[in-house]
CSV table of C-alpha atoms in Angstrom, one decimal:
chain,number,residue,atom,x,y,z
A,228,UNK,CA,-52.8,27.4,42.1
A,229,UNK,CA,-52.0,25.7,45.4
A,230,UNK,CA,-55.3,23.3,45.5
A,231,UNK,CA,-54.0,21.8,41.5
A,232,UNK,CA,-52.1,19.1,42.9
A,233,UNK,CA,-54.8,17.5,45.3
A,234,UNK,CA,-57.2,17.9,42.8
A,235,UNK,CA,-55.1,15.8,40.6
A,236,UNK,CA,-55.0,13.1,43.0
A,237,UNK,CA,-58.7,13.1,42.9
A,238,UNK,CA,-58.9,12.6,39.5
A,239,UNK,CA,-56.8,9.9,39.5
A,240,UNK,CA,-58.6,8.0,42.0
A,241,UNK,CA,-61.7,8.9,40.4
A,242,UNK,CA,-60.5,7.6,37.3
A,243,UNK,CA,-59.8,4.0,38.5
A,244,UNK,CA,-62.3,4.0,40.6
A,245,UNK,CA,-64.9,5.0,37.4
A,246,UNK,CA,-64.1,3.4,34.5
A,247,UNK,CA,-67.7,4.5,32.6
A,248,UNK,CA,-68.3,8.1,32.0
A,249,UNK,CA,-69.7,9.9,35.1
A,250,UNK,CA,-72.2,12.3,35.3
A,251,UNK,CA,-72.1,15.9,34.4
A,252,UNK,CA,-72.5,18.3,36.8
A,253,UNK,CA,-75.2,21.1,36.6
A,254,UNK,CA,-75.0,24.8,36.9
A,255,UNK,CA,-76.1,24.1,40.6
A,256,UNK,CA,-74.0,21.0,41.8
A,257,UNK,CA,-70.6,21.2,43.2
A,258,UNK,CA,-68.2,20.7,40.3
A,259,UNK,CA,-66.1,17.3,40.3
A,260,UNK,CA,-63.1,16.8,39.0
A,261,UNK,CA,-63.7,13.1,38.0
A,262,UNK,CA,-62.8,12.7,34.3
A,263,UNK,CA,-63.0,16.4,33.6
A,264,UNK,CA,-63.4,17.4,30.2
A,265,UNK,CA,-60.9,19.4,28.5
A,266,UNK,CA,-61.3,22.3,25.3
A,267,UNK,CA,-57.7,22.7,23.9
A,268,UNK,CA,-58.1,26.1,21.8
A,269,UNK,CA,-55.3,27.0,19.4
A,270,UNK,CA,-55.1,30.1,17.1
A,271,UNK,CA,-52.9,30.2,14.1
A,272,UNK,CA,-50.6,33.4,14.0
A,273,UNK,CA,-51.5,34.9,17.3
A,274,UNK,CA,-49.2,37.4,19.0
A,275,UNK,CA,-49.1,37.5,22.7
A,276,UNK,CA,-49.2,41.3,22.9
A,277,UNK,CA,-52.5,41.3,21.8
A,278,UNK,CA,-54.4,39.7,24.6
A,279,UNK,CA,-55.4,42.2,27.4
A,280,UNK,CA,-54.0,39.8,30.3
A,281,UNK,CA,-50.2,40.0,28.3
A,282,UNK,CA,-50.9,44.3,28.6
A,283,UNK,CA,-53.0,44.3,24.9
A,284,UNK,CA,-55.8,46.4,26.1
A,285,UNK,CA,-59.5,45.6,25.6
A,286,UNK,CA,-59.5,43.3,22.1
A,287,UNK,CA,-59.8,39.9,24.3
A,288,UNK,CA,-62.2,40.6,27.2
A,289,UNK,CA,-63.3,36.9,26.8
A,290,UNK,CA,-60.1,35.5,26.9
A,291,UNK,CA,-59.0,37.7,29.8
A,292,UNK,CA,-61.7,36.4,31.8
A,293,UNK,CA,-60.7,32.6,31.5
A,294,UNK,CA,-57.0,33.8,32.4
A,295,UNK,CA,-58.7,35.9,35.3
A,296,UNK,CA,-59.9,32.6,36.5
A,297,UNK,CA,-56.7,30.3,35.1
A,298,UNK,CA,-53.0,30.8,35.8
A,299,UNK,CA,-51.3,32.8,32.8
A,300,UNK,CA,-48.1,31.5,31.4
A,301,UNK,CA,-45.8,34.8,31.2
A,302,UNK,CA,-42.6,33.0,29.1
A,303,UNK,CA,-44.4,30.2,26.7
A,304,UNK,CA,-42.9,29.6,23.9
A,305,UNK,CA,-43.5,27.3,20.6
A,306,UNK,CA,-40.8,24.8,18.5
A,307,UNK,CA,-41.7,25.7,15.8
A,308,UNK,CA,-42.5,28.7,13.5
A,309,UNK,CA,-44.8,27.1,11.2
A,310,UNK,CA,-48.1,25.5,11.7
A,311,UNK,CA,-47.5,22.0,11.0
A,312,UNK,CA,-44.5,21.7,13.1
A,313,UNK,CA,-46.1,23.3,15.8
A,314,UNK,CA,-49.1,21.6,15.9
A,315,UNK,CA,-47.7,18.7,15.4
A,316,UNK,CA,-45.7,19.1,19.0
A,317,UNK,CA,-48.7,20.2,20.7
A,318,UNK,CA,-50.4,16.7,19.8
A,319,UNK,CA,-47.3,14.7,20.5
A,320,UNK,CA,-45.3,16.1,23.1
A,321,UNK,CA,-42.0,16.2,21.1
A,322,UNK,CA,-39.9,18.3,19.1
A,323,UNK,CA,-39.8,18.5,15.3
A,324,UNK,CA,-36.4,16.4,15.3
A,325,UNK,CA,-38.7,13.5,17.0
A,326,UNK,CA,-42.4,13.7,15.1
A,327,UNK,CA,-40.6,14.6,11.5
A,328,UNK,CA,-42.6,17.5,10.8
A,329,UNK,CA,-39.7,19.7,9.8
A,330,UNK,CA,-42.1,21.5,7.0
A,331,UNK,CA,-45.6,21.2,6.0
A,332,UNK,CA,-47.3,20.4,4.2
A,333,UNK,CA,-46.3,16.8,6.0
A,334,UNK,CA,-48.2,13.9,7.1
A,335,UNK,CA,-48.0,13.0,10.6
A,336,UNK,CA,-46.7,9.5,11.1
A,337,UNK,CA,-49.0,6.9,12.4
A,338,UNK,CA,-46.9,5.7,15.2
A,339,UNK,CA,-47.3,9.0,16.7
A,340,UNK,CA,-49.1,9.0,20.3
A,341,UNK,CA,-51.3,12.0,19.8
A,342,UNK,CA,-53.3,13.4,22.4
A,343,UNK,CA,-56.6,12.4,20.9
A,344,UNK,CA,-55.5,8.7,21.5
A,345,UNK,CA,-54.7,9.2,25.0
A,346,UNK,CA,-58.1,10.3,25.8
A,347,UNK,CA,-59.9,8.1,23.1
A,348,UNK,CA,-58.3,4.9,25.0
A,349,UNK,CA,-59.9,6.4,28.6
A,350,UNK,CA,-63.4,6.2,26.9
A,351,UNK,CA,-63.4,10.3,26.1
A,352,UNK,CA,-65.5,11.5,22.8
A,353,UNK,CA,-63.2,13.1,21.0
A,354,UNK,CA,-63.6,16.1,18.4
A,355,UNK,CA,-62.0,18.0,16.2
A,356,UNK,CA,-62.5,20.7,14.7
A,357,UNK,CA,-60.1,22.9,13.0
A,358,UNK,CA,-59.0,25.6,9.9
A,359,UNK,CA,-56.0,25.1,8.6
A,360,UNK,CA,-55.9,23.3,5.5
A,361,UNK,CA,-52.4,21.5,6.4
A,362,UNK,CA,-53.8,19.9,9.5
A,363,UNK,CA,-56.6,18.1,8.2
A,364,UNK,CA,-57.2,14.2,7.9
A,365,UNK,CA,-55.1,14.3,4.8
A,366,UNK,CA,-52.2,15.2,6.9
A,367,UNK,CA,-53.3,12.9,9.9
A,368,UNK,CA,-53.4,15.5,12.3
A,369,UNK,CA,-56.8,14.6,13.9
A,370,UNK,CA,-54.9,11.1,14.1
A,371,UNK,CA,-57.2,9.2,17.3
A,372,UNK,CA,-60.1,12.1,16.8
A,373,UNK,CA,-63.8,9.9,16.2
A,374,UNK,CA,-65.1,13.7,14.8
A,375,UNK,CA,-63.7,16.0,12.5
A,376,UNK,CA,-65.5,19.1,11.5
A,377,UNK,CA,-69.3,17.7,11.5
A,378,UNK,CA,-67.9,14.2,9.9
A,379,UNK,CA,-67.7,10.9,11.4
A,380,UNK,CA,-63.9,10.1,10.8
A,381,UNK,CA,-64.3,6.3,11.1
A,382,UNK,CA,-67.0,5.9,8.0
A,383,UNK,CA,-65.6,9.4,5.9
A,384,UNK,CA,-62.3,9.1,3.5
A,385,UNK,CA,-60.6,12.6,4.3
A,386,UNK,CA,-60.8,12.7,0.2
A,387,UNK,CA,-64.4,13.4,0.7
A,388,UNK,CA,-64.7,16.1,3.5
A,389,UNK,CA,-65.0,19.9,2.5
A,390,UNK,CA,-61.8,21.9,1.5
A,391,UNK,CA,-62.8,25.4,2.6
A,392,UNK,CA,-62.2,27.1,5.8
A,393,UNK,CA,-65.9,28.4,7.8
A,394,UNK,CA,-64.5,29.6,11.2
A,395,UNK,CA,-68.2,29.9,12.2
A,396,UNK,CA,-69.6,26.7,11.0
A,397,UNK,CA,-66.8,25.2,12.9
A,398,UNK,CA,-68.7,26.7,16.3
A,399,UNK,CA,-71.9,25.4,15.0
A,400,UNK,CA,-70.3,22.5,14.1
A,401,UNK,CA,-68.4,21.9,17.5
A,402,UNK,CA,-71.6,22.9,19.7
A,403,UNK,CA,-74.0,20.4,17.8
A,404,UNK,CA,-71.1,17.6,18.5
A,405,UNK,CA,-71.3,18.3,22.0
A,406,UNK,CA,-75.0,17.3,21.7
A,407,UNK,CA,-75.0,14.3,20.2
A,408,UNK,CA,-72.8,12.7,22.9
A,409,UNK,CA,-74.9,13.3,25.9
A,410,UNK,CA,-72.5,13.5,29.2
A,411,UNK,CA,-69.7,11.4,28.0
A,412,UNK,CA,-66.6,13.4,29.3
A,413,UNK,CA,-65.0,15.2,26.1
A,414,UNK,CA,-61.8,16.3,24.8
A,415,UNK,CA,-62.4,19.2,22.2
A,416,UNK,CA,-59.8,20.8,19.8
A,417,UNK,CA,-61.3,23.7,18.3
A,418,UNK,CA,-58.6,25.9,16.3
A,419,UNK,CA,-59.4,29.2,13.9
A,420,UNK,CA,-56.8,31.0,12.0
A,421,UNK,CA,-58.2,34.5,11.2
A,422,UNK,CA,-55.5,36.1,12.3
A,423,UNK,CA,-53.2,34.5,9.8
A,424,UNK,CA,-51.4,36.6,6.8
A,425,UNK,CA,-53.4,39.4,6.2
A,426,UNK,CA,-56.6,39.1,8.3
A,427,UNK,CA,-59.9,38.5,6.4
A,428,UNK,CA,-61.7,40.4,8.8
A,429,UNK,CA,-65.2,41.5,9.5
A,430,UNK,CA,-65.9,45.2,8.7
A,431,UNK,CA,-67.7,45.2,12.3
A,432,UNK,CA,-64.4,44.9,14.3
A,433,UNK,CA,-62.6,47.6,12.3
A,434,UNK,CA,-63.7,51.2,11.3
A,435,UNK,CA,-65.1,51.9,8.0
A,436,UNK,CA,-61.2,54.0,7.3
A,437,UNK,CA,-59.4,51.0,8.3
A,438,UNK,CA,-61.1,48.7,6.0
A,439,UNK,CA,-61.5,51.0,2.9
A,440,UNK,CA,-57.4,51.6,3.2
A,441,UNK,CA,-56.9,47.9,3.6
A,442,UNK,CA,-58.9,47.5,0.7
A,443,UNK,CA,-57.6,49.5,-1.2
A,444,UNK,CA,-53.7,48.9,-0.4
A,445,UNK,CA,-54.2,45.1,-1.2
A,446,UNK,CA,-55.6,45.8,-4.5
A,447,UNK,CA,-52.4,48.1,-5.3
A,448,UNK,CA,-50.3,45.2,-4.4
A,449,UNK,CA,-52.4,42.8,-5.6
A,450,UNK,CA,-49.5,41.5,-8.1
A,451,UNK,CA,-46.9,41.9,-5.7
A,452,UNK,CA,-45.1,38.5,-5.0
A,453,UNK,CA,-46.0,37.5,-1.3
A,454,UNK,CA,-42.3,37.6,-0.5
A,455,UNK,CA,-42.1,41.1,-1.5
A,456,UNK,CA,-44.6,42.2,1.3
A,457,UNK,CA,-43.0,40.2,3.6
A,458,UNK,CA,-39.5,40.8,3.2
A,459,UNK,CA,-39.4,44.0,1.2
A,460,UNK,CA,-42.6,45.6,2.7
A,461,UNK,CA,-40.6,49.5,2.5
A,462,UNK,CA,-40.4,49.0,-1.8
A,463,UNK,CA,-44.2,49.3,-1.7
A,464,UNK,CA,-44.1,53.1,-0.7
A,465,UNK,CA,-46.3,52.0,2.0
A,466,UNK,CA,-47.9,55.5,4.2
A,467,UNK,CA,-48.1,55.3,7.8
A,468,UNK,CA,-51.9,55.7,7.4
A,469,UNK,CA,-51.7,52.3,5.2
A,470,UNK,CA,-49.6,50.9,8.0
A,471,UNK,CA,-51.5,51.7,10.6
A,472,UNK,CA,-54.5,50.4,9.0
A,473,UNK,CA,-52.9,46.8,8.5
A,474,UNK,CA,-52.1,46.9,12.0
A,475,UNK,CA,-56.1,47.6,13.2
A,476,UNK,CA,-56.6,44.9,10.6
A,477,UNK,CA,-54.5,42.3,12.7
A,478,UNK,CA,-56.4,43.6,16.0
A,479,UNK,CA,-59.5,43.4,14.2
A,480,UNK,CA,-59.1,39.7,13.6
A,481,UNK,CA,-57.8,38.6,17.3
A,482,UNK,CA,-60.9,40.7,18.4
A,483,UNK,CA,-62.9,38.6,16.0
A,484,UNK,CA,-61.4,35.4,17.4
A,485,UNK,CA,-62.1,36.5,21.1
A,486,UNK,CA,-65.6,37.2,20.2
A,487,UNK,CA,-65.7,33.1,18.6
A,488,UNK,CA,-64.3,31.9,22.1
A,489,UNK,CA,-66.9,33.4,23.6
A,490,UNK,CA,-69.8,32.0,21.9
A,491,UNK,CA,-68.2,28.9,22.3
A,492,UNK,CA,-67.9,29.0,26.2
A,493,UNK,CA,-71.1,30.1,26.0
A,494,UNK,CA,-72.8,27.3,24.0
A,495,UNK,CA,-70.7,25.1,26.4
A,496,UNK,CA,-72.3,26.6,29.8
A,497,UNK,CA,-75.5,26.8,28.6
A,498,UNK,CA,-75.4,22.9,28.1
A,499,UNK,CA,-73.6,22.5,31.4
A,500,UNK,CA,-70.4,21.0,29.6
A,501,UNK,CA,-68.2,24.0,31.0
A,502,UNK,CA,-68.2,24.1,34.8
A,503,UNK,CA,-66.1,20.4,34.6
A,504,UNK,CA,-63.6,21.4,32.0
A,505,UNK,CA,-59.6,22.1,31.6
A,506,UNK,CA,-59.7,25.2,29.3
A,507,UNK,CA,-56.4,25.7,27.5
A,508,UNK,CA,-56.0,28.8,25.2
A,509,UNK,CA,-52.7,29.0,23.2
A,510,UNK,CA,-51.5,29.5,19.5
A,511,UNK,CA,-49.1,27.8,17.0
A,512,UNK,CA,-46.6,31.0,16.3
A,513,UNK,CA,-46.7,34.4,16.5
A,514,UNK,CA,-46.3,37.3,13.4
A,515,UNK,CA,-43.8,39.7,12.9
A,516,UNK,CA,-45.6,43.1,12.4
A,517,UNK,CA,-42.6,45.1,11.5
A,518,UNK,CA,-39.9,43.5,13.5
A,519,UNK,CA,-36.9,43.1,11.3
A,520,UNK,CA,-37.9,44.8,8.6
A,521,UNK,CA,-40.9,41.5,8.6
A,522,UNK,CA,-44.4,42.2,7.9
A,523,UNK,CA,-47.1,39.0,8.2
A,524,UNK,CA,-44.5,36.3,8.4
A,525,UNK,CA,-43.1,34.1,10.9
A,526,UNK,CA,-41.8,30.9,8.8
A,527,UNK,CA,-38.1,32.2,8.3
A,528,UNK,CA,-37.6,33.4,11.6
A,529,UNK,CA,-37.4,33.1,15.1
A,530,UNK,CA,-38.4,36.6,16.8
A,531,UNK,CA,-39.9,37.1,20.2
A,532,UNK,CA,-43.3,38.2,18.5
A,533,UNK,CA,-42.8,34.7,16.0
A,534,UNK,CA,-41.9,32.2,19.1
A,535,UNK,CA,-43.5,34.0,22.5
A,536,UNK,CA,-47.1,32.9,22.1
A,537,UNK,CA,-49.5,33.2,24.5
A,538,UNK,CA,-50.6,30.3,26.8
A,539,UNK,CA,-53.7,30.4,29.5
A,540,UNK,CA,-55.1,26.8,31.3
A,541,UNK,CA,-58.0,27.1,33.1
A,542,UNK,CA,-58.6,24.2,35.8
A,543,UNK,CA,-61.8,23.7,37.3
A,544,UNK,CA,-61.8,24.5,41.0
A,545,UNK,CA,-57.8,25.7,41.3
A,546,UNK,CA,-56.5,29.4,42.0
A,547,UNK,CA,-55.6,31.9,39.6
A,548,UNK,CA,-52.0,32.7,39.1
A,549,UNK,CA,-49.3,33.4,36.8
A,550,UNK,CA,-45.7,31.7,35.9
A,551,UNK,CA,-43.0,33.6,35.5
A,552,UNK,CA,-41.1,30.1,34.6
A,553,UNK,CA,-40.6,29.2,31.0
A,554,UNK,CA,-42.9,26.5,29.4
A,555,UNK,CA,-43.0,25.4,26.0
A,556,UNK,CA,-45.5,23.3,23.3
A,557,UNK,CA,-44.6,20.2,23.8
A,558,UNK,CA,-45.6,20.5,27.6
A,559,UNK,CA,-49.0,20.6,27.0
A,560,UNK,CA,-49.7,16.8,26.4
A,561,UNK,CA,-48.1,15.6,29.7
A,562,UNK,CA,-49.8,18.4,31.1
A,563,UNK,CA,-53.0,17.7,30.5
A,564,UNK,CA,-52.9,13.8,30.7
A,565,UNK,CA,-51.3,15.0,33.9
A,566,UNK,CA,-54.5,16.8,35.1
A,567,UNK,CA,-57.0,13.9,33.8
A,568,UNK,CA,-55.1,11.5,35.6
A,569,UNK,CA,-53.6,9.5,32.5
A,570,UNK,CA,-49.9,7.9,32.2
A,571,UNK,CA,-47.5,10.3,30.5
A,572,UNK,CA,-46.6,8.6,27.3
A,573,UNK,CA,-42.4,7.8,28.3
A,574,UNK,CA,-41.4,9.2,24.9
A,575,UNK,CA,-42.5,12.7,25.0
A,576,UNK,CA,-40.3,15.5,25.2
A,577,UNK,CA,-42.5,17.8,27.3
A,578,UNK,CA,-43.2,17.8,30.7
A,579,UNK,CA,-45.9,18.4,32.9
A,580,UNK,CA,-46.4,21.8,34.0
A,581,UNK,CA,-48.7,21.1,36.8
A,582,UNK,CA,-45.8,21.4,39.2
A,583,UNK,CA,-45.6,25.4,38.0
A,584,UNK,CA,-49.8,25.4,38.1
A,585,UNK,CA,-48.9,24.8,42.2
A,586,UNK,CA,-46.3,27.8,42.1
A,587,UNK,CA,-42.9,25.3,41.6
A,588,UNK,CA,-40.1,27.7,39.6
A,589,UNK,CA,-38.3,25.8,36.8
A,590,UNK,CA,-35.6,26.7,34.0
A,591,UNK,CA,-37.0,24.6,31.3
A,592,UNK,CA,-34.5,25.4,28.0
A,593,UNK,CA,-36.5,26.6,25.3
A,594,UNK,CA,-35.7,25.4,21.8
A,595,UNK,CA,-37.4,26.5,18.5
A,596,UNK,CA,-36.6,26.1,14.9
A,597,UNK,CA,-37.9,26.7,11.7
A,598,UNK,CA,-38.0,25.2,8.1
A,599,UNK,CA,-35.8,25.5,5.2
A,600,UNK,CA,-35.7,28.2,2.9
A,601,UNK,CA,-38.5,28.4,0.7
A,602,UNK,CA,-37.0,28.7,-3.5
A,603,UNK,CA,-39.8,31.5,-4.1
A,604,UNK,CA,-38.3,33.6,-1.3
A,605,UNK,CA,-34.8,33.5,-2.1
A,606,UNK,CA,-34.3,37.1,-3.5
A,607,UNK,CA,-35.2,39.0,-0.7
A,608,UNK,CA,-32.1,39.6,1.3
A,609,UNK,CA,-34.0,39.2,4.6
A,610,UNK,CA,-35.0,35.8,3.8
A,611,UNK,CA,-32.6,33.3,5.1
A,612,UNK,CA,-30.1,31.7,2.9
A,613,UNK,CA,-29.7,27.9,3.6
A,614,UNK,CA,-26.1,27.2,2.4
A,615,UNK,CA,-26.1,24.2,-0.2
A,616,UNK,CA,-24.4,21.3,1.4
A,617,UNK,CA,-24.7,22.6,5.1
A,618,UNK,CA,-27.4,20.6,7.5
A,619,UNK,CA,-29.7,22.2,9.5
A,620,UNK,CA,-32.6,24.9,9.4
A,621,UNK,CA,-32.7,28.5,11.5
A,622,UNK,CA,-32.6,27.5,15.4
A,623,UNK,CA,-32.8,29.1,18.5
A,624,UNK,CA,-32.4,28.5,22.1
A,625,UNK,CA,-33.2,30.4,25.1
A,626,UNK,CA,-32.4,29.7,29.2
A,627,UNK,CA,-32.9,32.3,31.7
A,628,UNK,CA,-32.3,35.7,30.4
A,629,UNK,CA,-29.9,34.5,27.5
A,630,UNK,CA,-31.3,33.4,23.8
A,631,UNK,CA,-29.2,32.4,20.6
A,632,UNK,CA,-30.5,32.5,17.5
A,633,UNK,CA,-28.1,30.4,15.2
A,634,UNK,CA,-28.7,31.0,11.1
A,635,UNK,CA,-27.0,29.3,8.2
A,636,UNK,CA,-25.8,31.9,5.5
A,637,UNK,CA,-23.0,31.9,3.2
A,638,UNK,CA,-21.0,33.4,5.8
A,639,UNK,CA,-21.7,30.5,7.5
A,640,UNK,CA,-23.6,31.5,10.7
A,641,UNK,CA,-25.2,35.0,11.4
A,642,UNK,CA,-26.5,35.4,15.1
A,643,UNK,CA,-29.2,37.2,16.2
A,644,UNK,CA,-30.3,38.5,19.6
């Protein structure tokens, strides 16, 4: 993406030069990089592997085709295996140590620069519009966001907003915002989590064997303690037929979410609010399918398929390319105040990443960690045992071709590869 770093400079000058929003440019008009908008995508518990532009066949053609058009991040990695803390560094820029999100469900404190703020202060509508129950209002993630979810977030108590999940009134919901604020430049978080712990997903995206299996298995382990299929997943005499089916399930569900995405570029381009946008597809964690002896989870450990998530940015007019370089979570604030031409908060841990965008190779180290033992999961042997009396949670670090996974047990440490 040699062109990235001019471009920047252009929106910086156009940025000081414009201090009201501009206007959008049609279908037909040369696209401008003055205060671009920018659609930050997340997806709870989505593998890399999965994608077709990280070798995962045909489930994400719509995805593919923004990282046909965007540079693909081959070594991207999250802090965190857990939602909250995860999220919670994509917003700020720092690590779990630094935003105190070291388990969830926890608030995010106020004096937190979130990304929403950033652009809110440069005159940006901003919207929200997420899943996951432990990044709501309640727990201040949308902390600088004007919309959440169809609700005005300055005149609505979060006590009052819906509790269920609708991944597809979310796209309805996020497509009608975009209406109502005419061509003032945007910044959009839109986040679904169907892939999450045994996919909930449409019969359409899996065959009728797949889902009758599926069906069936989870009512025969209906009273089966969740840690038990997650740690102990062999004690449910579980076929291969069974296994393979929970596998198409998981595929099922990312080809679901593709299928989302593209409705939602869609709805964008049709109202010309695409052609001028930063598109950023990325996840919180991963999911062990099997790995370790781990089926659905990702909270006790730190695995490649838990902490190597996928990561594609999009920039209007720049090259397509990939980075072989490691990047990490909390980049993606600098990175894309970077690209809008804002002042990187000097707190943040992350750095920008626009240097890699223009083909610069970096050894950023890679740290992730993950929170402390749940009490209902202690009797699976797989589960880590934090010793009582010894700081610290399950931690890992990574640089170049060497990673360390460092686990407190009552043997005191236990390392992984």
């Amino acid at each position: 993406m040699r062109r990235v770093l001019s471009l920047i400079l252009l929106v910086g000058l156009g940025f000081l030069s414009c201090q009201t929003p501009s206007e959008e440019a049609s279908d037909s008009e040369i696209v401008s990089l003055d205060r671009p908008n920018v659609l930050l995508v997340t997806y709870c518990t989505m593998r890399a592997d999965r994608w077709g532009v990280y070798g995962g066949g045909e489930l994400t053609p719509n995805i593919d085709a923004v990282a046909a058009a965007g540079v693909v991040f081959r070594n991207h990695y999250t802090q965190a295996a857990f939602s909250g803390g995860s999220f919670a560094s994509i917003i700020t820029g720092k690590y779990g140590f630094h935003h105190g999100v070291y388990d969830h469900p926890r608030r995010l404190g106020d004096e937190h620069v979130t990304l929403a703020e950033l652009f809110r202060d440069a005159g940006y509508a901003n919207g929200a519009f997420l899943t996951h129950g432990y990044i709501s209002p309640k727990w201040n993630y949308p902390q600088g966001f004007d919309q959440y979810n169809g609700f005005d977030l300055h005149t609505t108590p979060w006590s009052k907003l819906p509790k269920k999940d609708k991944t597809y009134k979310r796209l309805e919901e996020a497509l009608a915002w975009i209406d109502s604020i005419g061509d003032q430049p945007y910044l959009m978080w839109y986040q679904s989590q169907l892939t999450h712990y045994f996919p909930e997903t449409a019969s359409r995206f899996v065959t009728p064997e797949v889902y009758k299996t599926t069906r069936e298995f989870r009512d025969r382990v209906r009273k089966a303690p969740m840690g038990k299929i997650m740690f102990d997943f062999e004690s449910l005499d579980v076929s291969s037929i069974e296994r393979d089916s929970l596998f198409s399930l998981y595929d099922g569900a990312v080809a679901q979410t593709d299928e989302i995405l593209g409705m939602l570029l869609d709805g964008l381009e049709e109202r010309g609010r695409l052609n001028n946008t930063i598109v950023v597809i990325t996840a919180d964690h991963g999911e062990t399918l099997g790995e370790g002896g781990l089926f659905f989870n990702h909270d006790s450990n730190l695995y490649e398929p838990t902490i190597h998530i996928p990561l594609v940015i999009r920039v209007p007019g720049g090259e397509p390319g990939e980075v072989e370089s490691p990047s990490r979570n909390i980049d993606l604030l600098p990175t894309l105040a970077a690209l809008a031409g804002f002042e990187v908060p000097a707190e943040v841990d992350g750095e920008n990443l626009v240097p890699l965008l223009d083909g610069t190779e970096r050894d950023l180290p890679v740290f992730a960690e993950t929170r402390p033992k749940a009490p209902s999961r202690d009797a699976y042997w797989r589960y880590p045992i934090r010793v009582p009396g010894v700081p610290g949670k399950v931690r890992m670090i990574r640089r170049g071709n060497y990673k360390l996974i460092l686990t407190p047990t009552p043997d005191l440490s236990l390392i992984h590869i």
